[in-house]
Structure formats: structure tokens, C-alpha cells
Amino acid sequence: MANLLIIDDDKEIRTMLGSLFEDNGHDVTLAEDGEKGLKTLDVNLPDLVITDIIMPEKEGLETIREIKRNYPGIKIIVISGGGNLDVKSYFKIAHTFGADASLAKPFMPSELIILVDELLQS
Ligand SMILES: [Mg+2]
């Protein structure tokens, strides 16, 4: 069991991933953008963060950089369907900022579960 923070401005994806990982026995915190996600770190430090990239207030790339700067031990998985740039370009930047893994939307829930398990064991 681990402590997960899931950041995505898409409510459907957010709640779907929340139930998915709660059903897998994890403690899950949900946030709708990077700003709100970062605020939760002060009170509840996660083992792993799953974050979207394109979000209002604070997008995912900046969020990844801030999390890794302050808490380098937290694992980060970035999920995105792309935006102004294609998804590969976003993921390249995300990995530069310290993301540990990336997964393009849409994905199968099982793909994300496998990634999470791998990172938690590494
Ligand atoms: Mg988004």
C-alpha cells in the first residue's frame, strides 16, 4: 500500500483513477491542478504522484519541477494526450524535469497499475 497523489483537471479521469487505486489498496489524494496538488504536499507527503500536463492554474511540467526540487524521492508518472505540442515533446520535457515515467492518454488502467507497481518497487 502506498500514498498516491493524482493531479488532473479532467474530473472523470481523476475520479476514475482515484477509485482504481483505492480498489488496489492505496491511499489516494485527488487534486484538480498543480497548484492544489502542491498544497497537499505540506500536509500529506505522497510516495508517488500521477499528473496530467495541460491544466489551468498550474500545469504539470512546472508542477513536476517543483515537486522534484523539494522532494526528489517522490516518484512521478506523467499522463497526457498532448496539447500545443505533441505528447512525445511534452514527455521529453517532463523527463528533463524529473518525471520517472510517462503514459500517453488514452491508456488501459492496467498499464498505469503496472507502471505504479514498478516505480513503487524500484
Ligand atoms: Mg488536462
mmCIF file of N, CA and C and ligand atoms in Angstrom:
data_model
loop_
_atom_site.group_PDB
_atom_site.id
_atom_site.type_symbol
_atom_site.label_atom_id
_atom_site.label_comp_id
_atom_site.label_asym_id
_atom_site.label_seq_id
_atom_site.Cartn_x
_atom_site.Cartn_y
_atom_site.Cartn_z
ATOM 1 N N MET A 1 0.840 -1.198 0.000
ATOM 2 C CA MET A 1 0.000 0.000 0.000
ATOM 3 C C MET A 1 0.878 1.251 0.000
ATOM 4 N N ALA A 2 0.477 2.223 -0.793
ATOM 5 C CA ALA A 2 1.258 3.459 -0.880
ATOM 6 C C ALA A 2 0.317 4.657 -0.829
ATOM 7 N N ASN A 3 0.956 5.816 -0.686
ATOM 8 C CA ASN A 3 0.225 7.068 -0.642
ATOM 9 C C ASN A 3 0.371 7.750 -2.002
ATOM 10 N N LEU A 4 -0.726 7.901 -2.720
ATOM 11 C CA LEU A 4 -0.678 8.440 -4.077
ATOM 12 C C LEU A 4 -1.378 9.786 -4.162
ATOM 13 N N LEU A 5 -0.795 10.685 -4.958
ATOM 14 C CA LEU A 5 -1.439 11.958 -5.281
ATOM 15 C C LEU A 5 -1.716 11.963 -6.783
ATOM 16 N N ILE A 6 -2.976 12.173 -7.141
ATOM 17 C CA ILE A 6 -3.376 12.180 -8.551
ATOM 18 C C ILE A 6 -3.842 13.578 -8.922
ATOM 19 N N ILE A 7 -3.177 14.179 -9.923
ATOM 20 C CA ILE A 7 -3.495 15.554 -10.325
ATOM 21 C C ILE A 7 -3.962 15.552 -11.781
ATOM 22 N N ASP A 8 -5.221 15.903 -11.993
ATOM 23 C CA ASP A 8 -5.756 16.002 -13.359
ATOM 24 C C ASP A 8 -6.962 16.918 -13.334
ATOM 25 N N ASP A 9 -7.052 17.831 -14.303
ATOM 26 C CA ASP A 9 -8.187 18.759 -14.315
ATOM 27 C C ASP A 9 -9.444 18.099 -14.887
ATOM 28 N N ASP A 10 -9.304 16.934 -15.499
ATOM 29 C CA ASP A 10 -10.464 16.206 -16.032
ATOM 30 C C ASP A 10 -11.086 15.383 -14.902
ATOM 31 N N LYS A 11 -12.285 15.825 -14.481
ATOM 32 C CA LYS A 11 -12.906 15.203 -13.306
ATOM 33 C C LYS A 11 -13.146 13.707 -13.496
ATOM 34 N N GLU A 12 -13.536 13.340 -14.716
ATOM 35 C CA GLU A 12 -13.820 11.937 -14.993
ATOM 36 C C GLU A 12 -12.577 11.061 -14.811
ATOM 37 N N ILE A 13 -11.476 11.529 -15.374
ATOM 38 C CA ILE A 13 -10.220 10.778 -15.261
ATOM 39 C C ILE A 13 -9.761 10.731 -13.801
ATOM 40 N N ARG A 14 -9.881 11.881 -13.145
ATOM 41 C CA ARG A 14 -9.447 11.991 -11.749
ATOM 42 C C ARG A 14 -10.191 10.991 -10.858
ATOM 43 N N THR A 15 -11.503 10.974 -10.974
ATOM 44 C CA THR A 15 -12.271 10.094 -10.093
ATOM 45 C C THR A 15 -12.100 8.627 -10.499
ATOM 46 N N MET A 16 -11.964 8.382 -11.796
ATOM 47 C CA MET A 16 -11.743 7.003 -12.263
ATOM 48 C C MET A 16 -10.433 6.462 -11.696
ATOM 49 N N LEU A 17 -9.362 7.262 -11.796
ATOM 50 C CA LEU A 17 -8.063 6.810 -11.286
ATOM 51 C C LEU A 17 -8.085 6.689 -9.764
ATOM 52 N N GLY A 18 -8.833 7.594 -9.126
ATOM 53 C CA GLY A 18 -8.952 7.531 -7.673
ATOM 54 C C GLY A 18 -9.554 6.208 -7.228
ATOM 55 N N SER A 19 -10.676 5.830 -7.834
ATOM 56 C CA SER A 19 -11.312 4.558 -7.450
ATOM 57 C C SER A 19 -10.421 3.381 -7.805
ATOM 58 N N LEU A 20 -9.784 3.462 -8.961
ATOM 59 C CA LEU A 20 -8.920 2.373 -9.421
ATOM 60 C C LEU A 20 -7.840 2.056 -8.384
ATOM 61 N N PHE A 21 -7.158 3.094 -7.903
ATOM 62 C CA PHE A 21 -6.050 2.838 -6.983
ATOM 63 C C PHE A 21 -6.519 2.605 -5.551
ATOM 64 N N GLU A 22 -7.670 3.158 -5.192
ATOM 65 C CA GLU A 22 -8.237 2.823 -3.879
ATOM 66 C C GLU A 22 -8.630 1.349 -3.849
ATOM 67 N N ASP A 23 -9.204 0.880 -4.951
ATOM 68 C CA ASP A 23 -9.563 -0.538 -5.046
ATOM 69 C C ASP A 23 -8.330 -1.436 -4.970
ATOM 70 N N ASN A 24 -7.168 -0.870 -5.357
ATOM 71 C CA ASN A 24 -5.912 -1.621 -5.280
ATOM 72 C C ASN A 24 -5.243 -1.475 -3.910
ATOM 73 N N GLY A 25 -5.933 -0.834 -2.979
ATOM 74 C CA GLY A 25 -5.433 -0.775 -1.612
ATOM 75 C C GLY A 25 -4.569 0.426 -1.267
ATOM 76 N N HIS A 26 -4.493 1.400 -2.185
ATOM 77 C CA HIS A 26 -3.664 2.571 -1.920
ATOM 78 C C HIS A 26 -4.472 3.696 -1.269
ATOM 79 N N ASP A 27 -3.770 4.584 -0.575
ATOM 80 C CA ASP A 27 -4.383 5.824 -0.101
ATOM 81 C C ASP A 27 -4.247 6.846 -1.213
ATOM 82 N N VAL A 28 -5.346 7.485 -1.583
ATOM 83 C CA VAL A 28 -5.326 8.378 -2.738
ATOM 84 C C VAL A 28 -5.800 9.770 -2.362
ATOM 85 N N THR A 29 -5.039 10.780 -2.805
ATOM 86 C CA THR A 29 -5.467 12.173 -2.714
ATOM 87 C C THR A 29 -5.654 12.679 -4.139
ATOM 88 N N LEU A 30 -6.740 13.422 -4.372
ATOM 89 C CA LEU A 30 -7.018 13.951 -5.705
ATOM 90 C C LEU A 30 -6.863 15.465 -5.706
ATOM 91 N N ALA A 31 -6.321 16.000 -6.813
ATOM 92 C CA ALA A 31 -6.230 17.452 -6.971
ATOM 93 C C ALA A 31 -6.540 17.809 -8.416
ATOM 94 N N GLU A 32 -7.170 18.980 -8.605
ATOM 95 C CA GLU A 32 -7.630 19.334 -9.961
ATOM 96 C C GLU A 32 -6.635 20.176 -10.750
ATOM 97 N N ASP A 33 -5.562 20.623 -10.094
ATOM 98 C CA ASP A 33 -4.489 21.292 -10.845
ATOM 99 C C ASP A 33 -3.217 21.266 -9.996
ATOM 100 N N GLY A 34 -2.109 21.689 -10.612
ATOM 101 C CA GLY A 34 -0.816 21.624 -9.937
ATOM 102 C C GLY A 34 -0.752 22.435 -8.656
ATOM 103 N N GLU A 35 -1.387 23.590 -8.699
ATOM 104 C CA GLU A 35 -1.388 24.471 -7.532
ATOM 105 C C GLU A 35 -1.992 23.756 -6.320
ATOM 106 N N LYS A 36 -3.167 23.170 -6.523
ATOM 107 C CA LYS A 36 -3.842 22.464 -5.427
ATOM 108 C C LYS A 36 -3.072 21.216 -5.032
ATOM 109 N N GLY A 37 -2.487 20.547 -6.004
ATOM 110 C CA GLY A 37 -1.702 19.351 -5.715
ATOM 111 C C GLY A 37 -0.499 19.665 -4.844
ATOM 112 N N LEU A 38 0.223 20.734 -5.193
ATOM 113 C CA LEU A 38 1.417 21.116 -4.432
ATOM 114 C C LEU A 38 1.054 21.472 -2.991
ATOM 115 N N LYS A 39 -0.114 22.080 -2.804
ATOM 116 C CA LYS A 39 -0.549 22.466 -1.448
ATOM 117 C C LYS A 39 -0.708 21.243 -0.551
ATOM 118 N N THR A 40 -1.123 20.112 -1.131
ATOM 119 C CA THR A 40 -1.351 18.932 -0.304
ATOM 120 C C THR A 40 -0.028 18.330 0.203
ATOM 121 N N LEU A 41 1.090 18.657 -0.465
ATOM 122 C CA LEU A 41 2.375 18.051 -0.084
ATOM 123 C C LEU A 41 2.805 18.444 1.327
ATOM 124 N N ASP A 42 2.393 19.645 1.752
ATOM 125 C CA ASP A 42 2.786 20.116 3.077
ATOM 126 C C ASP A 42 2.172 19.277 4.191
ATOM 127 N N VAL A 43 0.989 18.761 3.935
ATOM 128 C CA VAL A 43 0.288 18.030 4.992
ATOM 129 C C VAL A 43 0.293 16.515 4.780
ATOM 130 N N ASN A 44 0.503 16.085 3.548
ATOM 131 C CA ASN A 44 0.359 14.664 3.236
ATOM 132 C C ASN A 44 1.335 14.307 2.116
ATOM 133 N N LEU A 45 2.515 13.845 2.493
ATOM 134 C CA LEU A 45 3.567 13.578 1.514
ATOM 135 C C LEU A 45 3.327 12.241 0.811
ATOM 136 N N PRO A 46 3.134 12.262 -0.514
ATOM 137 C CA PRO A 46 2.865 11.010 -1.229
ATOM 138 C C PRO A 46 4.150 10.250 -1.556
ATOM 139 N N ASP A 47 4.009 8.958 -1.807
ATOM 140 C CA ASP A 47 5.130 8.166 -2.324
ATOM 141 C C ASP A 47 5.271 8.369 -3.827
ATOM 142 N N LEU A 48 4.127 8.612 -4.457
ATOM 143 C CA LEU A 48 4.107 8.699 -5.921
ATOM 144 C C LEU A 48 3.028 9.676 -6.371
ATOM 145 N N VAL A 49 3.359 10.452 -7.405
ATOM 146 C CA VAL A 49 2.405 11.408 -7.979
ATOM 147 C C VAL A 49 2.114 11.014 -9.424
ATOM 148 N N ILE A 50 0.837 11.018 -9.786
ATOM 149 C CA ILE A 50 0.428 10.861 -11.183
ATOM 150 C C ILE A 50 -0.122 12.210 -11.595
ATOM 151 N N THR A 51 0.482 12.830 -12.619
ATOM 152 C CA THR A 51 -0.016 14.154 -13.005
ATOM 153 C C THR A 51 -0.240 14.289 -14.503
ATOM 154 N N ASP A 52 -1.305 14.982 -14.810
ATOM 155 C CA ASP A 52 -1.633 15.435 -16.158
ATOM 156 C C ASP A 52 -0.677 16.590 -16.483
ATOM 157 N N ILE A 53 -0.647 17.027 -17.753
ATOM 158 C CA ILE A 53 0.201 18.181 -18.094
ATOM 159 C C ILE A 53 -0.626 19.446 -18.317
ATOM 160 N N ILE A 54 -1.598 19.374 -19.233
ATOM 161 C CA ILE A 54 -2.368 20.587 -19.547
ATOM 162 C C ILE A 54 -3.476 20.775 -18.507
ATOM 163 N N MET A 55 -3.292 21.819 -17.677
ATOM 164 C CA MET A 55 -4.269 22.111 -16.617
ATOM 165 C C MET A 55 -4.279 23.619 -16.386
ATOM 166 N N PRO A 56 -5.417 24.159 -15.916
ATOM 167 C CA PRO A 56 -5.431 25.578 -15.552
ATOM 168 C C PRO A 56 -4.635 25.805 -14.260
ATOM 169 N N GLU A 57 -4.432 27.061 -13.919
ATOM 170 C CA GLU A 57 -3.700 27.470 -12.701
ATOM 171 C C GLU A 57 -2.238 27.072 -12.785
ATOM 172 N N LYS A 58 -1.940 25.807 -12.523
ATOM 173 C CA LYS A 58 -0.540 25.380 -12.670
ATOM 174 C C LYS A 58 -0.489 24.085 -13.442
ATOM 175 N N GLU A 59 0.213 24.124 -14.591
ATOM 176 C CA GLU A 59 0.248 22.923 -15.438
ATOM 177 C C GLU A 59 1.263 21.913 -14.885
ATOM 178 N N GLY A 60 1.273 20.751 -15.523
ATOM 179 C CA GLY A 60 2.015 19.633 -14.973
ATOM 180 C C GLY A 60 3.529 19.744 -15.012
ATOM 181 N N LEU A 61 4.074 20.370 -16.067
ATOM 182 C CA LEU A 61 5.537 20.412 -16.183
ATOM 183 C C LEU A 61 6.157 21.203 -15.039
ATOM 184 N N GLU A 62 5.577 22.359 -14.767
ATOM 185 C CA GLU A 62 6.060 23.191 -13.669
ATOM 186 C C GLU A 62 5.846 22.470 -12.332
ATOM 187 N N THR A 63 4.731 21.784 -12.236
ATOM 188 C CA THR A 63 4.421 21.030 -11.020
ATOM 189 C C THR A 63 5.470 19.944 -10.776
ATOM 190 N N ILE A 64 5.838 19.228 -11.824
ATOM 191 C CA ILE A 64 6.859 18.178 -11.711
ATOM 192 C C ILE A 64 8.178 18.779 -11.224
ATOM 193 N N ARG A 65 8.554 19.900 -11.832
ATOM 194 C CA ARG A 65 9.820 20.533 -11.464
ATOM 195 C C ARG A 65 9.823 20.927 -9.983
ATOM 196 N N GLU A 66 8.711 21.497 -9.530
ATOM 197 C CA GLU A 66 8.646 21.931 -8.124
ATOM 198 C C GLU A 66 8.658 20.748 -7.161
ATOM 199 N N ILE A 67 7.944 19.688 -7.506
ATOM 200 C CA ILE A 67 7.918 18.517 -6.625
ATOM 201 C C ILE A 67 9.316 17.920 -6.526
ATOM 202 N N LYS A 68 9.981 17.750 -7.665
ATOM 203 C CA LYS A 68 11.307 17.115 -7.661
ATOM 204 C C LYS A 68 12.373 17.980 -7.000
ATOM 205 N N ARG A 69 12.181 19.291 -7.091
ATOM 206 C CA ARG A 69 13.140 20.200 -6.450
ATOM 207 C C ARG A 69 13.051 20.072 -4.924
ATOM 208 N N ASN A 70 11.827 19.985 -4.423
ATOM 209 C CA ASN A 70 11.636 19.953 -2.966
ATOM 210 C C ASN A 70 11.627 18.539 -2.389
ATOM 211 N N TYR A 71 11.170 17.585 -3.166
ATOM 212 C CA TYR A 71 11.050 16.200 -2.694
ATOM 213 C C TYR A 71 11.553 15.241 -3.771
ATOM 214 N N PRO A 72 12.873 15.151 -3.945
ATOM 215 C CA PRO A 72 13.412 14.330 -5.037
ATOM 216 C C PRO A 72 13.051 12.846 -4.930
ATOM 217 N N GLY A 73 12.670 12.389 -3.731
ATOM 218 C CA GLY A 73 12.369 10.974 -3.557
ATOM 219 C C GLY A 73 10.979 10.562 -4.033
ATOM 220 N N ILE A 74 10.117 11.528 -4.283
ATOM 221 C CA ILE A 74 8.764 11.202 -4.734
ATOM 222 C C ILE A 74 8.803 10.795 -6.209
ATOM 223 N N LYS A 75 8.244 9.642 -6.511
ATOM 224 C CA LYS A 75 8.183 9.177 -7.900
ATOM 225 C C LYS A 75 7.056 9.906 -8.635
ATOM 226 N N ILE A 76 7.276 10.187 -9.902
ATOM 227 C CA ILE A 76 6.263 10.901 -10.680
ATOM 228 C C ILE A 76 6.003 10.203 -12.014
ATOM 229 N N ILE A 77 4.717 9.961 -12.268
ATOM 230 C CA ILE A 77 4.278 9.457 -13.573
ATOM 231 C C ILE A 77 3.477 10.568 -14.244
ATOM 232 N N VAL A 78 3.841 10.895 -15.472
ATOM 233 C CA VAL A 78 3.121 11.929 -16.196
ATOM 234 C C VAL A 78 2.203 11.266 -17.229
ATOM 235 N N ILE A 79 0.956 11.761 -17.259
ATOM 236 C CA ILE A 79 -0.017 11.232 -18.227
ATOM 237 C C ILE A 79 -0.529 12.413 -19.050
ATOM 238 N N SER A 80 -0.616 12.236 -20.369
ATOM 239 C CA SER A 80 -1.073 13.342 -21.205
ATOM 240 C C SER A 80 -1.538 12.838 -22.558
ATOM 241 N N GLY A 81 -2.421 13.600 -23.167
ATOM 242 C CA GLY A 81 -2.842 13.329 -24.533
ATOM 243 C C GLY A 81 -2.276 14.357 -25.495
ATOM 244 N N GLY A 82 -1.350 15.197 -24.992
ATOM 245 C CA GLY A 82 -0.772 16.239 -25.832
ATOM 246 C C GLY A 82 -1.598 17.515 -25.779
ATOM 247 N N GLY A 83 -1.112 18.548 -26.471
ATOM 248 C CA GLY A 83 -1.790 19.843 -26.469
ATOM 249 C C GLY A 83 -1.241 20.648 -27.621
ATOM 250 N N ASN A 84 -0.651 21.802 -27.325
ATOM 251 C CA ASN A 84 0.001 22.581 -28.381
ATOM 252 C C ASN A 84 1.184 21.826 -28.971
ATOM 253 N N LEU A 85 1.847 21.076 -28.128
ATOM 254 C CA LEU A 85 2.925 20.201 -28.597
ATOM 255 C C LEU A 85 2.394 18.778 -28.652
ATOM 256 N N ASP A 86 3.073 17.906 -29.393
ATOM 257 C CA ASP A 86 2.636 16.515 -29.370
ATOM 258 C C ASP A 86 3.096 15.871 -28.062
ATOM 259 N N VAL A 87 2.494 14.731 -27.768
ATOM 260 C CA VAL A 87 2.683 14.138 -26.451
ATOM 261 C C VAL A 87 4.147 13.746 -26.207
ATOM 262 N N LYS A 88 4.858 13.340 -27.265
ATOM 263 C CA LYS A 88 6.270 12.952 -27.096
ATOM 264 C C LYS A 88 7.124 14.136 -26.663
ATOM 265 N N SER A 89 6.821 15.308 -27.213
ATOM 266 C CA SER A 89 7.585 16.503 -26.839
ATOM 267 C C SER A 89 7.324 16.872 -25.383
ATOM 268 N N TYR A 90 6.068 16.772 -24.975
ATOM 269 C CA TYR A 90 5.752 17.051 -23.566
ATOM 270 C C TYR A 90 6.464 16.070 -22.640
ATOM 271 N N PHE A 91 6.463 14.798 -23.021
ATOM 272 C CA PHE A 91 7.079 13.791 -22.162
ATOM 273 C C PHE A 91 8.585 14.002 -22.065
ATOM 274 N N LYS A 92 9.185 14.446 -23.171
ATOM 275 C CA LYS A 92 10.626 14.699 -23.167
ATOM 276 C C LYS A 92 10.958 15.795 -22.139
ATOM 277 N N ILE A 93 10.167 16.853 -22.153
ATOM 278 C CA ILE A 93 10.374 17.944 -21.187
ATOM 279 C C ILE A 93 10.114 17.434 -19.771
ATOM 280 N N ALA A 94 9.044 16.653 -19.626
ATOM 281 C CA ALA A 94 8.681 16.130 -18.299
ATOM 282 C C ALA A 94 9.820 15.294 -17.722
ATOM 283 N N HIS A 95 10.459 14.465 -18.544
ATOM 284 C CA HIS A 95 11.570 13.641 -18.056
ATOM 285 C C HIS A 95 12.774 14.505 -17.701
ATOM 286 N N THR A 96 12.993 15.589 -18.460
ATOM 287 C CA THR A 96 14.056 16.535 -18.129
ATOM 288 C C THR A 96 13.809 17.147 -16.755
ATOM 289 N N PHE A 97 12.551 17.392 -16.447
ATOM 290 C CA PHE A 97 12.192 17.993 -15.160
ATOM 291 C C PHE A 97 12.147 16.954 -14.032
ATOM 292 N N GLY A 98 12.357 15.688 -14.364
ATOM 293 C CA GLY A 98 12.459 14.676 -13.314
ATOM 294 C C GLY A 98 11.367 13.630 -13.271
ATOM 295 N N ALA A 99 10.428 13.649 -14.224
ATOM 296 C CA ALA A 99 9.391 12.604 -14.236
ATOM 297 C C ALA A 99 10.063 11.239 -14.403
ATOM 298 N N ASP A 100 9.563 10.244 -13.685
ATOM 299 C CA ASP A 100 10.170 8.911 -13.715
ATOM 300 C C ASP A 100 9.586 8.033 -14.817
ATOM 301 N N ALA A 101 8.345 8.316 -15.213
ATOM 302 C CA ALA A 101 7.702 7.508 -16.248
ATOM 303 C C ALA A 101 6.603 8.329 -16.903
ATOM 304 N N SER A 102 6.195 7.908 -18.092
ATOM 305 C CA SER A 102 5.152 8.631 -18.809
ATOM 306 C C SER A 102 4.226 7.642 -19.511
ATOM 307 N N LEU A 103 2.980 8.084 -19.667
ATOM 308 C CA LEU A 103 1.985 7.227 -20.310
ATOM 309 C C LEU A 103 1.033 8.125 -21.099
ATOM 310 N N ALA A 104 0.888 7.822 -22.402
ATOM 311 C CA ALA A 104 0.032 8.646 -23.260
ATOM 312 C C ALA A 104 -1.429 8.272 -23.063
ATOM 313 N N LYS A 105 -2.284 9.301 -22.992
ATOM 314 C CA LYS A 105 -3.734 9.097 -22.953
ATOM 315 C C LYS A 105 -4.223 8.886 -24.384
ATOM 316 N N PRO A 106 -5.198 8.052 -24.610
ATOM 317 C CA PRO A 106 -5.847 7.187 -23.626
ATOM 318 C C PRO A 106 -5.027 5.925 -23.378
ATOM 319 N N PHE A 107 -5.134 5.401 -22.148
ATOM 320 C CA PHE A 107 -4.391 4.182 -21.801
ATOM 321 C C PHE A 107 -5.330 3.228 -21.087
ATOM 322 N N MET A 108 -4.904 1.976 -20.996
ATOM 323 C CA MET A 108 -5.673 0.987 -20.246
ATOM 324 C C MET A 108 -5.324 1.142 -18.775
ATOM 325 N N PRO A 109 -6.299 1.083 -17.869
ATOM 326 C CA PRO A 109 -5.995 1.177 -16.440
ATOM 327 C C PRO A 109 -4.884 0.218 -16.015
ATOM 328 N N SER A 110 -4.876 -0.985 -16.602
ATOM 329 C CA SER A 110 -3.857 -1.972 -16.223
ATOM 330 C C SER A 110 -2.451 -1.483 -16.538
ATOM 331 N N GLU A 111 -2.293 -0.684 -17.609
ATOM 332 C CA GLU A 111 -0.963 -0.162 -17.959
ATOM 333 C C GLU A 111 -0.445 0.756 -16.855
ATOM 334 N N LEU A 112 -1.354 1.574 -16.325
ATOM 335 C CA LEU A 112 -0.947 2.515 -15.282
ATOM 336 C C LEU A 112 -0.673 1.775 -13.968
ATOM 337 N N ILE A 113 -1.474 0.767 -13.691
ATOM 338 C CA ILE A 113 -1.256 -0.020 -12.469
ATOM 339 C C ILE A 113 0.136 -0.662 -12.488
ATOM 340 N N ILE A 114 0.512 -1.219 -13.653
ATOM 341 C CA ILE A 114 1.824 -1.848 -13.783
ATOM 342 C C ILE A 114 2.948 -0.837 -13.559
ATOM 343 N N LEU A 115 2.797 0.347 -14.161
ATOM 344 C CA LEU A 115 3.813 1.396 -14.004
ATOM 345 C C LEU A 115 3.962 1.802 -12.541
ATOM 346 N N VAL A 116 2.822 1.988 -11.875
ATOM 347 C CA VAL A 116 2.838 2.388 -10.470
ATOM 348 C C VAL A 116 3.540 1.333 -9.628
ATOM 349 N N ASP A 117 3.185 0.069 -9.837
ATOM 350 C CA ASP A 117 3.798 -1.032 -9.070
ATOM 351 C C ASP A 117 5.310 -1.069 -9.304
ATOM 352 N N GLU A 118 5.717 -0.913 -10.554
ATOM 353 C CA GLU A 118 7.154 -0.942 -10.876
ATOM 354 C C GLU A 118 7.900 0.162 -10.153
ATOM 355 N N LEU A 119 7.339 1.374 -10.189
ATOM 356 C CA LEU A 119 8.029 2.504 -9.579
ATOM 357 C C LEU A 119 8.063 2.391 -8.053
ATOM 358 N N LEU A 120 6.989 1.864 -7.485
ATOM 359 C CA LEU A 120 6.956 1.739 -6.022
ATOM 360 C C LEU A 120 7.962 0.699 -5.541
ATOM 361 N N GLN A 121 8.267 -0.269 -6.396
ATOM 362 C CA GLN A 121 9.220 -1.309 -6.009
ATOM 363 C C GLN A 121 10.659 -0.914 -6.289
ATOM 364 N N SER A 122 10.868 0.117 -7.115
ATOM 365 C CA SER A 122 12.240 0.478 -7.506
ATOM 366 C C SER A 122 12.912 1.352 -6.458
HETATM 367 MG MG MG B 1 -5.758 18.258 -18.656
#
